Amino acid sequence: MKQNKHSKNDSTFGILIGFLLIGGGLIFLLYNLGYIERPIMKIVLSFPNLLLIISLYWMLFRNFFTGFMGVLVSSILLVTKIAVFYPLLINFPFQNISFKYTILPILFIVVGISIISKIIAKPKKKEYEFIDKVKDSGFFQNLFSGKNVIFGASKNIVIAPIFKGTDINTVFGGAVLDLRKTDIEEGETIIEVNVVFGGVEIYVPSNWEVIVNTTNILGATEDKRFYTDEKSFSNKQLIIKGSCIFGGIEIKN
């Protein structure tokens, strides 16, 4: 059932990308033929417009609140861009808005609200056991349902007998999740990773079946495992899903 849901989302996103490429090509062709003015082309084929379309998709098919915040920010950026080319059409001071001094702080606020609301809205789980730090006196352990890293770094080693999934959110930070001392149940175990200007490393045993299902925007998800002849003959699957924007997700063993 979950696999069908993932496949449906992948198909929908693939169709969206296809339409974006077709639409972008048509706009560029019409501009080259002289049917569209340069300002219109620069508005339609702009980063704010692309962000708006992706945010609408995110709001409808992934996470409503995150998508809504993306729509809000991209709309402000898009109106600002329109005001630059058509100041008479938008006669209030949007064209004076600075990205560095106005839009970027708003973006930080939006990301912060999104992370906090996600933590509050999600019921707390107690089935994940992590080692946050190791000292000579022994292991320091805590029960933990997820990890949010903002302007920092975190390393977590799962020592619970069974790992049942988690979520990791990083904004201008890095996180390491080590699963080599644990195991997963039959069926699907899901890790949701959302990276914005950051990086996440996930270490897994070499015989695990790992399925990657992430959306990358100016980012990358790489499987850097060293493959061996040892294979898993069970129905255990580790699914890594989420998004990566201006960052990287690496899977290692």
Short mmCIF file of C-alpha atoms in Angstrom, two decimals:
data_model
loop_
_atom_site.label_atom_id
_atom_site.label_comp_id
_atom_site.label_asym_id
_atom_site.label_seq_id
_atom_site.Cartn_x
_atom_site.Cartn_y
_atom_site.Cartn_z
CA MET A 1 0.00 0.00 0.00
CA LYS A 2 2.78 2.42 0.93
CA GLN A 3 4.76 1.42 -2.14
CA ASN A 4 1.74 2.25 -4.34
CA LYS A 5 1.49 5.66 -2.69
CA HIS A 6 5.20 6.31 -3.36
CA SER A 7 4.81 5.24 -6.99
CA LYS A 8 1.77 7.49 -7.44
CA ASN A 9 3.64 10.50 -6.05
CA ASP A 10 6.64 9.73 -8.26
CA SER A 11 4.41 9.51 -11.34
CA THR A 12 2.67 12.77 -10.48
CA PHE A 13 5.98 14.58 -9.96
CA GLY A 14 7.36 13.11 -13.19
CA ILE A 15 4.32 14.35 -15.11
CA LEU A 16 4.77 17.80 -13.54
CA ILE A 17 8.44 17.92 -14.60
CA GLY A 18 7.41 16.84 -18.11
CA PHE A 19 4.84 19.62 -18.40
CA LEU A 20 7.35 22.15 -17.03
CA LEU A 21 9.88 21.18 -19.70
CA ILE A 22 7.25 21.32 -22.45
CA GLY A 23 5.91 24.67 -21.22
CA GLY A 24 9.39 26.15 -20.82
CA GLY A 25 10.35 25.00 -24.31
CA LEU A 26 7.20 26.52 -25.82
CA ILE A 27 7.74 29.85 -24.06
CA PHE A 28 11.36 29.97 -25.20
CA LEU A 29 10.35 29.06 -28.77
CA LEU A 30 7.64 31.75 -28.89
CA TYR A 31 10.15 34.29 -27.59
CA ASN A 32 12.67 33.35 -30.31
CA LEU A 33 9.92 33.71 -32.93
CA GLY A 34 9.05 37.18 -31.64
CA TYR A 35 5.60 36.39 -30.21
CA ILE A 36 6.54 37.01 -26.57
CA GLU A 37 8.33 40.00 -25.07
CA ARG A 38 11.57 39.50 -23.18
CA PRO A 39 10.15 40.66 -19.78
CA ILE A 40 7.33 38.10 -19.99
CA MET A 41 9.79 35.32 -20.81
CA LYS A 42 12.06 36.33 -17.91
CA ILE A 43 9.07 36.29 -15.54
CA VAL A 44 7.65 32.96 -16.72
CA LEU A 45 11.04 31.24 -16.90
CA SER A 46 12.19 32.53 -13.51
CA PHE A 47 13.19 30.81 -10.27
CA PRO A 48 10.23 32.31 -8.29
CA ASN A 49 7.77 30.93 -10.84
CA LEU A 50 9.42 27.49 -10.76
CA LEU A 51 9.39 27.57 -6.95
CA LEU A 52 5.69 28.53 -7.02
CA ILE A 53 4.75 25.57 -9.24
CA ILE A 54 6.77 23.08 -7.16
CA SER A 55 5.29 24.53 -3.94
CA LEU A 56 1.76 24.09 -5.30
CA TYR A 57 2.56 20.46 -6.08
CA TRP A 58 4.04 20.02 -2.58
CA MET A 59 0.95 21.56 -1.00
CA LEU A 60 -1.43 19.26 -2.91
CA PHE A 61 0.44 15.95 -2.84
CA ARG A 62 3.10 16.04 -0.08
CA ASN A 63 2.89 18.39 2.89
CA PHE A 64 0.22 21.12 2.89
CA PHE A 65 1.84 23.50 5.36
CA THR A 66 5.33 23.31 3.83
CA GLY A 67 3.86 23.77 0.36
CA PHE A 68 1.73 26.70 1.52
CA MET A 69 4.77 28.45 3.00
CA GLY A 70 6.62 27.87 -0.27
CA VAL A 71 3.71 29.37 -2.20
CA LEU A 72 3.75 32.39 0.10
CA VAL A 73 7.48 33.06 -0.33
CA SER A 74 7.52 32.36 -4.09
CA SER A 75 4.49 34.64 -4.60
CA ILE A 76 6.31 37.52 -2.90
CA LEU A 77 9.40 36.88 -5.04
CA LEU A 78 7.30 36.64 -8.20
CA VAL A 79 5.38 39.86 -7.50
CA THR A 80 8.70 41.57 -6.80
CA LYS A 81 10.03 40.43 -10.18
CA ILE A 82 6.87 41.56 -11.98
CA ALA A 83 7.13 44.97 -10.30
CA VAL A 84 10.66 45.40 -11.67
CA PHE A 85 9.53 44.93 -15.28
CA TYR A 86 6.07 46.51 -14.96
CA PRO A 87 6.22 49.18 -12.21
CA LEU A 88 3.01 50.84 -13.45
CA LEU A 89 1.11 47.56 -13.13
CA ILE A 90 2.13 47.16 -9.48
CA ASN A 91 2.36 50.69 -8.11
CA PHE A 92 3.24 49.84 -4.51
CA PRO A 93 6.87 49.54 -3.41
CA PHE A 94 7.45 45.85 -4.11
CA GLN A 95 10.24 46.77 -6.50
CA ASN A 96 12.18 48.23 -3.56
CA ILE A 97 12.18 44.96 -1.63
CA SER A 98 15.70 43.61 -1.14
CA PHE A 99 16.25 39.86 -1.20
CA LYS A 100 19.12 40.07 1.29
CA TYR A 101 17.41 42.34 3.83
CA THR A 102 13.75 41.34 3.45
CA ILE A 103 13.10 38.09 1.58
CA LEU A 104 15.93 36.07 3.15
CA PRO A 105 14.84 36.82 6.76
CA ILE A 106 11.25 35.96 5.81
CA LEU A 107 12.51 32.69 4.33
CA PHE A 108 14.28 31.84 7.61
CA ILE A 109 11.07 32.60 9.53
CA VAL A 110 9.01 30.41 7.19
CA VAL A 111 11.42 27.47 7.45
CA GLY A 112 11.48 27.81 11.24
CA ILE A 113 7.68 27.89 11.51
CA SER A 114 7.43 24.89 9.19
CA ILE A 115 9.85 22.80 11.29
CA ILE A 116 8.24 23.76 14.61
CA SER A 117 4.71 23.10 13.35
CA LYS A 118 5.77 19.71 12.01
CA ILE A 119 7.22 18.73 15.37
CA ILE A 120 4.14 19.93 17.29
CA ALA A 121 1.65 18.34 14.89
CA LYS A 122 3.35 14.94 14.82
CA PRO A 123 2.62 12.67 17.80
CA LYS A 124 5.69 11.88 19.86
CA LYS A 125 7.12 8.41 19.41
CA LYS A 126 9.32 6.57 21.85
CA GLU A 127 10.56 3.59 19.90
CA TYR A 128 13.91 4.92 18.68
CA GLU A 129 16.98 4.60 20.84
CA PHE A 130 20.00 6.70 19.98
CA ILE A 131 23.49 7.34 21.28
CA ASP A 132 24.02 11.10 21.12
CA LYS A 133 27.57 11.06 22.46
CA VAL A 134 30.15 8.57 23.67
CA LYS A 135 32.51 9.13 26.61
CA ASP A 136 34.97 6.96 28.52
CA SER A 137 32.41 6.46 31.27
CA GLY A 138 30.03 4.74 28.88
CA PHE A 139 27.19 5.41 26.49
CA PHE A 140 24.71 8.24 26.91
CA GLN A 141 21.39 7.07 25.52
CA ASN A 142 18.04 8.73 24.94
CA LEU A 143 14.73 7.84 23.36
CA PHE A 144 14.22 9.91 20.26
CA SER A 145 11.69 10.10 17.42
CA GLY A 146 13.53 12.37 15.01
CA LYS A 147 16.29 14.88 14.61
CA ASN A 148 16.08 18.55 13.67
CA VAL A 149 19.40 20.29 13.07
CA ILE A 150 19.57 24.04 12.44
CA PHE A 151 22.99 25.69 12.12
CA GLY A 152 24.69 22.75 13.80
CA ALA A 153 25.71 19.10 13.59
CA SER A 154 24.48 15.83 15.05
CA LYS A 155 25.65 12.21 15.07
CA ASN A 156 23.29 9.42 16.12
CA ILE A 157 23.93 5.68 16.44
CA VAL A 158 20.87 3.46 16.72
CA ILE A 159 21.41 0.58 19.17
CA ALA A 160 17.80 -0.54 19.58
CA PRO A 161 17.24 -4.16 18.40
CA ILE A 162 14.68 -3.02 15.83
CA PHE A 163 14.76 0.32 14.02
CA LYS A 164 11.24 1.43 13.05
CA GLY A 165 11.97 4.57 11.06
CA THR A 166 12.52 8.23 11.80
CA ASP A 167 12.68 11.67 10.22
CA ILE A 168 15.64 14.04 9.89
CA ASN A 169 15.34 17.74 9.07
CA THR A 170 18.45 19.88 8.55
CA VAL A 171 18.67 23.59 7.75
CA PHE A 172 22.22 24.90 7.35
CA GLY A 173 23.45 21.88 9.30
CA GLY A 174 24.63 18.30 9.10
CA ALA A 175 23.43 14.99 10.54
CA VAL A 176 24.83 11.46 10.65
CA LEU A 177 22.59 8.43 11.26
CA ASP A 178 24.35 5.08 11.86
CA LEU A 179 22.13 1.99 11.50
CA ARG A 180 24.87 -0.65 11.42
CA LYS A 181 24.15 -1.85 14.97
CA THR A 182 20.42 -2.44 14.50
CA ASP A 183 17.96 -4.30 12.29
CA ILE A 184 14.63 -3.56 10.59
CA GLU A 185 11.31 -5.38 10.53
CA GLU A 186 9.77 -7.29 7.63
CA GLY A 187 8.18 -4.93 5.12
CA GLU A 188 8.96 -1.26 4.67
CA THR A 189 10.84 0.93 7.12
CA ILE A 190 10.79 4.60 6.17
CA ILE A 191 13.27 7.39 6.86
CA GLU A 192 12.07 10.84 5.81
CA VAL A 193 14.93 13.27 5.18
CA ASN A 194 14.46 16.96 4.40
CA VAL A 195 17.61 18.97 3.72
CA VAL A 196 17.89 22.71 3.07
CA PHE A 197 21.47 23.99 2.68
CA GLY A 198 22.87 21.03 4.60
CA GLY A 199 23.94 17.42 4.47
CA VAL A 200 22.87 14.03 5.85
CA GLU A 201 24.88 10.79 5.95
CA ILE A 202 23.11 7.47 6.56
CA TYR A 203 25.19 4.34 7.30
CA VAL A 204 23.46 1.00 6.68
CA PRO A 205 24.58 -2.67 6.68
CA SER A 206 25.85 -3.83 3.30
CA ASN A 207 23.14 -6.50 2.91
CA TRP A 208 20.14 -4.19 3.36
CA GLU A 209 17.87 -3.39 0.44
CA VAL A 210 17.64 0.39 0.23
CA ILE A 211 15.14 2.25 -1.96
CA VAL A 212 15.74 5.97 -2.50
CA ASN A 213 12.72 8.15 -3.24
CA THR A 214 13.79 11.77 -2.83
CA THR A 215 13.07 15.01 -4.64
CA ASN A 216 16.27 16.95 -5.38
CA ILE A 217 16.28 20.64 -6.29
CA LEU A 218 19.84 21.90 -6.85
CA GLY A 219 20.91 19.08 -4.56
CA ALA A 220 21.84 15.40 -4.80
CA THR A 221 21.15 12.03 -3.20
CA GLU A 222 24.04 9.59 -3.68
CA ASP A 223 24.36 5.90 -2.88
CA LYS A 224 28.05 5.48 -2.00
CA ARG A 225 27.88 1.98 -0.55
CA PHE A 226 30.52 -0.62 -1.38
CA TYR A 227 28.54 -3.51 -2.81
CA THR A 228 29.37 -7.06 -1.77
CA ASP A 229 28.19 -10.51 -2.82
CA GLU A 230 26.22 -10.74 0.42
CA LYS A 231 22.55 -10.17 -0.36
CA SER A 232 19.40 -10.01 1.71
CA PHE A 233 16.80 -12.68 0.94
CA SER A 234 14.18 -11.24 3.29
CA ASN A 235 11.31 -8.87 2.60
CA LYS A 236 12.95 -6.05 4.54
CA GLN A 237 13.20 -2.73 2.76
CA LEU A 238 14.61 0.58 3.97
CA ILE A 239 12.96 3.44 2.09
CA ILE A 240 14.62 6.85 2.18
CA LYS A 241 12.27 9.59 1.02
CA GLY A 242 12.03 13.35 1.36
CA SER A 243 13.57 16.38 -0.30
CA CYS A 244 17.00 17.90 -0.80
CA ILE A 245 17.34 21.59 -1.66
CA PHE A 246 20.85 23.05 -2.02
CA GLY A 247 22.30 20.11 -0.09
CA GLY A 248 23.27 16.47 -0.17
CA ILE A 249 22.14 13.08 1.14
CA GLU A 250 24.67 10.23 1.16
CA ILE A 251 24.09 6.52 1.86
CA LYS A 252 27.17 4.62 3.03
CA ASN A 253 28.18 1.34 4.66
#
